[in-house]
PDB file of C-alpha atoms and ligand atoms in Angstrom:
ATOM      1  CA  MET W  51      -2.545 -31.824 -27.823  1.00 51.00           C
ATOM      2  CA  SER W  52       0.851 -31.702 -28.594  1.00 55.00           C
ATOM      3  CA  ILE W  53       3.537 -32.047 -26.092  1.00 61.00           C
ATOM      4  CA  GLN W  54       5.896 -29.824 -27.749  1.00 63.00           C
ATOM      5  CA  ASN W  55       3.409 -26.637 -27.495  1.00 78.00           C
ATOM      6  CA  TRP W  56       1.787 -27.304 -24.491  1.00 90.00           C
ATOM      7  CA  ALA W  57       1.520 -24.139 -22.632  1.00 94.00           C
ATOM      8  CA  TRP W  58      -0.433 -22.165 -20.070  1.00 96.00           C
ATOM      9  CA  SER W  59      -3.893 -21.024 -21.528  1.00 94.00           C
ATOM     10  CA  ASP W  60      -7.227 -19.349 -19.934  1.00 95.00           C
ATOM     11  CA  ARG W  61      -8.595 -22.503 -20.494  1.00 96.00           C
ATOM     12  CA  LEU W  62      -6.610 -23.600 -17.122  1.00 98.00           C
ATOM     13  CA  SER W  63      -7.325 -20.850 -14.803  1.00 98.00           C
ATOM     14  CA  LEU W  64      -9.496 -21.152 -11.694  1.00 97.00           C
ATOM     15  CA  LYS W  65     -10.015 -17.780 -10.990  1.00 96.00           C
ATOM     16  CA  HIS W  66      -7.968 -18.003  -8.196  1.00 95.00           C
ATOM     17  CA  GLU W  67      -5.299 -15.883  -8.230  1.00 94.00           C
ATOM     18  CA  MET W  68      -2.083 -17.514  -6.183  1.00 95.00           C
ATOM     19  CA  MET W  69      -3.203 -21.285  -7.820  1.00 97.00           C
ATOM     20  CA  ASP W  70      -3.564 -19.750 -11.229  1.00 97.00           C
ATOM     21  CA  GLU W  71       0.300 -18.314 -10.483  1.00 97.00           C
ATOM     22  CA  THR W  72       1.540 -21.224  -9.294  1.00 98.00           C
ATOM     23  CA  HIS W  73       0.099 -23.756 -11.797  1.00 98.00           C
ATOM     24  CA  GLN W  74       2.037 -21.147 -14.684  1.00 98.00           C
ATOM     25  CA  GLU W  75       4.873 -22.346 -12.702  1.00 98.00           C
ATOM     26  CA  PHE W  76       3.800 -25.969 -13.208  1.00 98.00           C
ATOM     27  CA  VAL W  77       3.519 -25.666 -16.321  1.00 98.00           C
ATOM     28  CA  ALA W  78       6.587 -24.544 -17.066  1.00 97.00           C
ATOM     29  CA  LEU W  79       8.671 -26.377 -15.927  1.00 98.00           C
ATOM     30  CA  CYS W  80       6.711 -29.700 -17.100  1.00 97.00           C
ATOM     31  CA  SER W  81       7.086 -28.408 -20.575  1.00 96.00           C
ATOM     32  CA  ALA W  82      10.494 -28.273 -20.407  1.00 96.00           C
ATOM     33  CA  LEU W  83      10.574 -31.686 -19.833  1.00 96.00           C
ATOM     34  CA  SER W  84      10.579 -31.716 -23.419  1.00 95.00           C
ATOM     35  CA  LEU W  85      13.351 -29.725 -23.965  1.00 94.00           C
ATOM     36  CA  SER W  86      16.479 -31.657 -25.663  1.00 91.00           C
ATOM     37  CA  GLU W  87      19.631 -32.896 -23.603  1.00 91.00           C
ATOM     38  CA  GLU W  88      21.429 -30.359 -25.308  1.00 91.00           C
ATOM     39  CA  HIS W  89      19.752 -27.620 -23.648  1.00 90.00           C
ATOM     40  CA  SER W  90      20.092 -28.539 -20.050  1.00 95.00           C
ATOM     41  CA  PRO W  91      20.361 -31.983 -18.116  1.00 97.00           C
ATOM     42  CA  PHE W  92      16.874 -33.689 -17.983  1.00 97.00           C
ATOM     43  CA  LEU W  93      17.466 -34.527 -14.452  1.00 98.00           C
ATOM     44  CA  ASP W  94      18.337 -30.942 -13.336  1.00 98.00           C
ATOM     45  CA  ARG W  95      14.700 -30.035 -15.184  1.00 98.00           C
ATOM     46  CA  LEU W  96      13.229 -33.164 -13.730  1.00 98.00           C
ATOM     47  CA  ASP W  97      14.674 -31.814 -10.300  1.00 98.00           C
ATOM     48  CA  ALA W  98      13.303 -28.454 -10.482  1.00 98.00           C
ATOM     49  CA  LEU W  99       9.824 -29.617 -11.234  1.00 98.00           C
ATOM     50  CA  ILE W 100       9.621 -32.498  -8.247  1.00 98.00           C
ATOM     51  CA  GLU W 101      11.207 -29.132  -6.317  1.00 98.00           C
ATOM     52  CA  HIS W 102       8.079 -26.878  -7.474  1.00 98.00           C
ATOM     53  CA  SER W 103       5.617 -30.131  -6.899  1.00 98.00           C
ATOM     54  CA  ILE W 104       6.376 -30.456  -3.079  1.00 98.00           C
ATOM     55  CA  ALA W 105       5.785 -26.740  -2.282  1.00 98.00           C
ATOM     56  CA  HIS W 106       2.680 -26.463  -4.864  1.00 98.00           C
ATOM     57  CA  PHE W 107       1.024 -29.606  -3.299  1.00 98.00           C
ATOM     58  CA  GLU W 108       2.044 -28.409   0.208  1.00 97.00           C
ATOM     59  CA  GLN W 109       0.416 -24.950  -0.381  1.00 96.00           C
ATOM     60  CA  GLU W 110      -2.702 -26.550  -1.292  1.00 97.00           C
ATOM     61  CA  ASN W 111      -2.579 -29.367   1.091  1.00 97.00           C
ATOM     62  CA  THR W 112      -2.629 -26.488   4.136  1.00 95.00           C
ATOM     63  CA  TRP W 113      -5.468 -24.617   2.405  1.00 94.00           C
ATOM     64  CA  MET W 114      -7.853 -27.956   2.396  1.00 95.00           C
ATOM     65  CA  ASP W 115      -6.648 -28.397   6.442  1.00 94.00           C
ATOM     66  CA  ASP W 116      -7.084 -24.561   6.775  1.00 91.00           C
ATOM     67  CA  PHE W 117     -10.413 -24.458   5.261  1.00 90.00           C
ATOM     68  CA  ALA W 118     -11.593 -28.033   6.850  1.00 92.00           C
ATOM     69  CA  PHE W 119     -12.109 -29.114   2.778  1.00 93.00           C
ATOM     70  CA  PRO W 120     -14.244 -32.123   2.716  1.00 91.00           C
ATOM     71  CA  PRO W 121     -12.409 -34.090   0.198  1.00 93.00           C
ATOM     72  CA  ALA W 122      -9.228 -33.650   1.462  1.00 96.00           C
ATOM     73  CA  GLY W 123      -7.924 -37.304   1.545  1.00 96.00           C
ATOM     74  CA  CYS W 124      -8.774 -37.734  -2.161  1.00 97.00           C
ATOM     75  CA  HIS W 125      -6.780 -34.549  -3.510  1.00 97.00           C
ATOM     76  CA  LYS W 126      -4.011 -35.201  -1.165  1.00 98.00           C
ATOM     77  CA  GLY W 127      -3.943 -38.739  -2.469  1.00 98.00           C
ATOM     78  CA  GLU W 128      -3.608 -37.736  -6.028  1.00 98.00           C
ATOM     79  CA  HIS W 129      -0.567 -35.573  -5.017  1.00 98.00           C
ATOM     80  CA  ASP W 130       1.421 -38.362  -3.559  1.00 98.00           C
ATOM     81  CA  ALA W 131       0.820 -40.465  -6.188  1.00 98.00           C
ATOM     82  CA  VAL W 132       1.917 -38.532  -8.648  1.00 98.00           C
ATOM     83  CA  LEU W 133       5.062 -37.076  -6.497  1.00 98.00           C
ATOM     84  CA  GLN W 134       6.080 -40.733  -6.356  1.00 98.00           C
ATOM     85  CA  VAL W 135       5.828 -41.394 -10.090  1.00 98.00           C
ATOM     86  CA  MET W 136       7.971 -38.390 -10.486  1.00 98.00           C
ATOM     87  CA  GLN W 137      10.575 -39.515  -7.958  1.00 98.00           C
ATOM     88  CA  GLU W 138      10.717 -43.428  -9.178  1.00 98.00           C
ATOM     89  CA  VAL W 139      11.468 -41.765 -12.585  1.00 98.00           C
ATOM     90  CA  ARG W 140      14.110 -39.777 -11.419  1.00 98.00           C
ATOM     91  CA  ARG W 141      15.621 -43.186  -9.949  1.00 98.00           C
ATOM     92  CA  ARG W 142      15.041 -45.346 -13.069  1.00 98.00           C
ATOM     93  CA  TYR W 143      16.313 -42.654 -15.158  1.00 98.00           C
ATOM     94  CA  ALA W 144      19.401 -42.011 -13.198  1.00 97.00           C
ATOM     95  CA  GLY W 145      19.567 -46.020 -13.348  1.00 97.00           C
ATOM     96  CA  GLY W 146      20.039 -45.567 -16.997  1.00 97.00           C
ATOM     97  CA  GLU W 147      16.159 -46.243 -18.208  1.00 97.00           C
ATOM     98  CA  ARG W 148      16.265 -43.111 -20.180  1.00 95.00           C
ATOM     99  CA  ASP W 149      12.937 -43.588 -22.389  1.00 96.00           C
ATOM    100  CA  LEU W 150      10.989 -42.921 -18.938  1.00 97.00           C
ATOM    101  CA  GLY W 151      11.512 -39.447 -19.174  1.00 96.00           C
ATOM    102  CA  GLN W 152       9.792 -38.876 -22.365  1.00 95.00           C
ATOM    103  CA  SER W 153       6.799 -41.015 -21.421  1.00 97.00           C
ATOM    104  CA  LEU W 154       7.069 -38.585 -18.297  1.00 98.00           C
ATOM    105  CA  ALA W 155       6.649 -35.876 -20.200  1.00 97.00           C
ATOM    106  CA  GLU W 156       3.810 -36.608 -22.461  1.00 97.00           C
ATOM    107  CA  GLU W 157       1.740 -37.905 -19.611  1.00 97.00           C
ATOM    108  CA  LEU W 158       2.315 -35.695 -16.503  1.00 98.00           C
ATOM    109  CA  PRO W 159       0.378 -32.793 -19.139  1.00 97.00           C
ATOM    110  CA  LEU W 160      -2.405 -35.105 -18.993  1.00 97.00           C
ATOM    111  CA  TRP W 161      -2.604 -35.923 -15.529  1.00 98.00           C
ATOM    112  CA  PHE W 162      -2.285 -32.228 -14.836  1.00 98.00           C
ATOM    113  CA  GLU W 163      -5.105 -30.979 -17.075  1.00 98.00           C
ATOM    114  CA  HIS W 164      -7.417 -33.538 -15.127  1.00 98.00           C
ATOM    115  CA  HIS W 165      -6.370 -32.615 -11.893  1.00 98.00           C
ATOM    116  CA  VAL W 166      -7.322 -29.289 -12.421  1.00 98.00           C
ATOM    117  CA  ASP W 167     -10.433 -29.919 -13.794  1.00 98.00           C
ATOM    118  CA  THR W 168     -11.342 -31.812 -11.262  1.00 97.00           C
ATOM    119  CA  MET W 169      -9.435 -31.757  -7.813  1.00 97.00           C
ATOM    120  CA  ASP W 170      -8.294 -28.300  -8.272  1.00 98.00           C
ATOM    121  CA  ASN W 171     -10.992 -26.728  -9.587  1.00 98.00           C
ATOM    122  CA  MET W 172     -13.228 -27.779  -6.616  1.00 97.00           C
ATOM    123  CA  LEU W 173     -10.836 -26.474  -3.790  1.00 97.00           C
ATOM    124  CA  ALA W 174     -10.601 -23.408  -5.822  1.00 96.00           C
ATOM    125  CA  GLN W 175     -14.443 -23.065  -5.725  1.00 96.00           C
ATOM    126  CA  PHE W 176     -14.407 -24.066  -2.171  1.00 95.00           C
ATOM    127  CA  LEU W 177     -11.345 -21.581  -0.539  1.00 94.00           C
ATOM    128  CA  ILE W 178     -13.355 -18.541  -3.055  1.00 93.00           C
ATOM    129  CA  SER W 179     -16.694 -18.928  -1.594  1.00 92.00           C
ATOM    130  CA  ASN W 180     -15.461 -18.978   1.924  1.00 89.00           C
ATOM    131  CA  GLN W 181     -13.071 -16.120   1.338  1.00 83.00           C
ATOM    132  CA  LEU W 182     -16.056 -14.481   0.097  1.00 77.00           C
ATOM    133  CA  ALA W 183     -17.605 -15.101   3.328  1.00 75.00           C
ATOM    134  CA  LEU W 184     -15.269 -14.483   5.715  1.00 74.00           C
ATOM    135  CA  ALA W 185     -15.143 -10.796   3.754  1.00 76.00           C
ATOM    136  CA  GLU W 186     -19.131 -10.547   4.125  1.00 80.00           C
ATOM    137  CA  HIS W 187     -18.147 -11.519   7.800  1.00 76.00           C
ATOM    138  CA  GLU W 188     -15.787  -8.993   8.496  1.00 81.00           C
ATOM    139  CA  LYS W 189     -17.763  -6.356   7.019  1.00 81.00           C
ATOM    140  CA  ALA W 190     -20.633  -7.149   9.283  1.00 83.00           C
ATOM    141  CA  SER W 191     -18.245  -7.351  12.096  1.00 76.00           C
ATOM    142  CA  PRO W 192     -15.741  -4.729  11.427  1.00 67.00           C
ATOM    143  CA  GLN W 193     -14.508  -4.965  15.048  1.00 62.00           C
ATOM    144  CA  LEU W 194     -13.574  -8.900  14.337  1.00 54.00           C
ATOM    145  CA  ALA W 195     -11.486  -7.609  11.306  1.00 47.00           C
TER     146      ALA W 195
HETATM  147 FE1  LIG S 355      -2.651 -27.490  -8.128  1.00 61.66          FE
HETATM  148 FE1  LIG S 356      -4.301 -30.239  -6.418  1.00 61.66          FE
END
């Protein structure tokens, strides 16, 4: 996989509409890290990705809490760890370690694809089956809907 043409594809879809929309945004902001400085300052693009990631992870963390998702601790731990890496790269890049920008741009797509295949995939399946069960329950007990 070349980071130059890393983009959203159906291969990343988890069939959960809100999650897929958020993930499309992550992919767009993440691949923008590979643009040149002439396009826009790297730190502006990294800040946009960090801002997105805080909201993206918070949304998933809230779903995990709301639906008592069993492996929530492990999943939240991956969110916290990657966010810390992004913030550390931001700090060091601002301090002059420019090579780290390119490394982050190359590593994040690999991290994300693995995270989607494992953690987010499990969460999406869990949410879909819980939402189906809830819809079935509301159909059977319309007065509760
Ligand atoms: Fe996600
Ligand atoms: Fe996640």
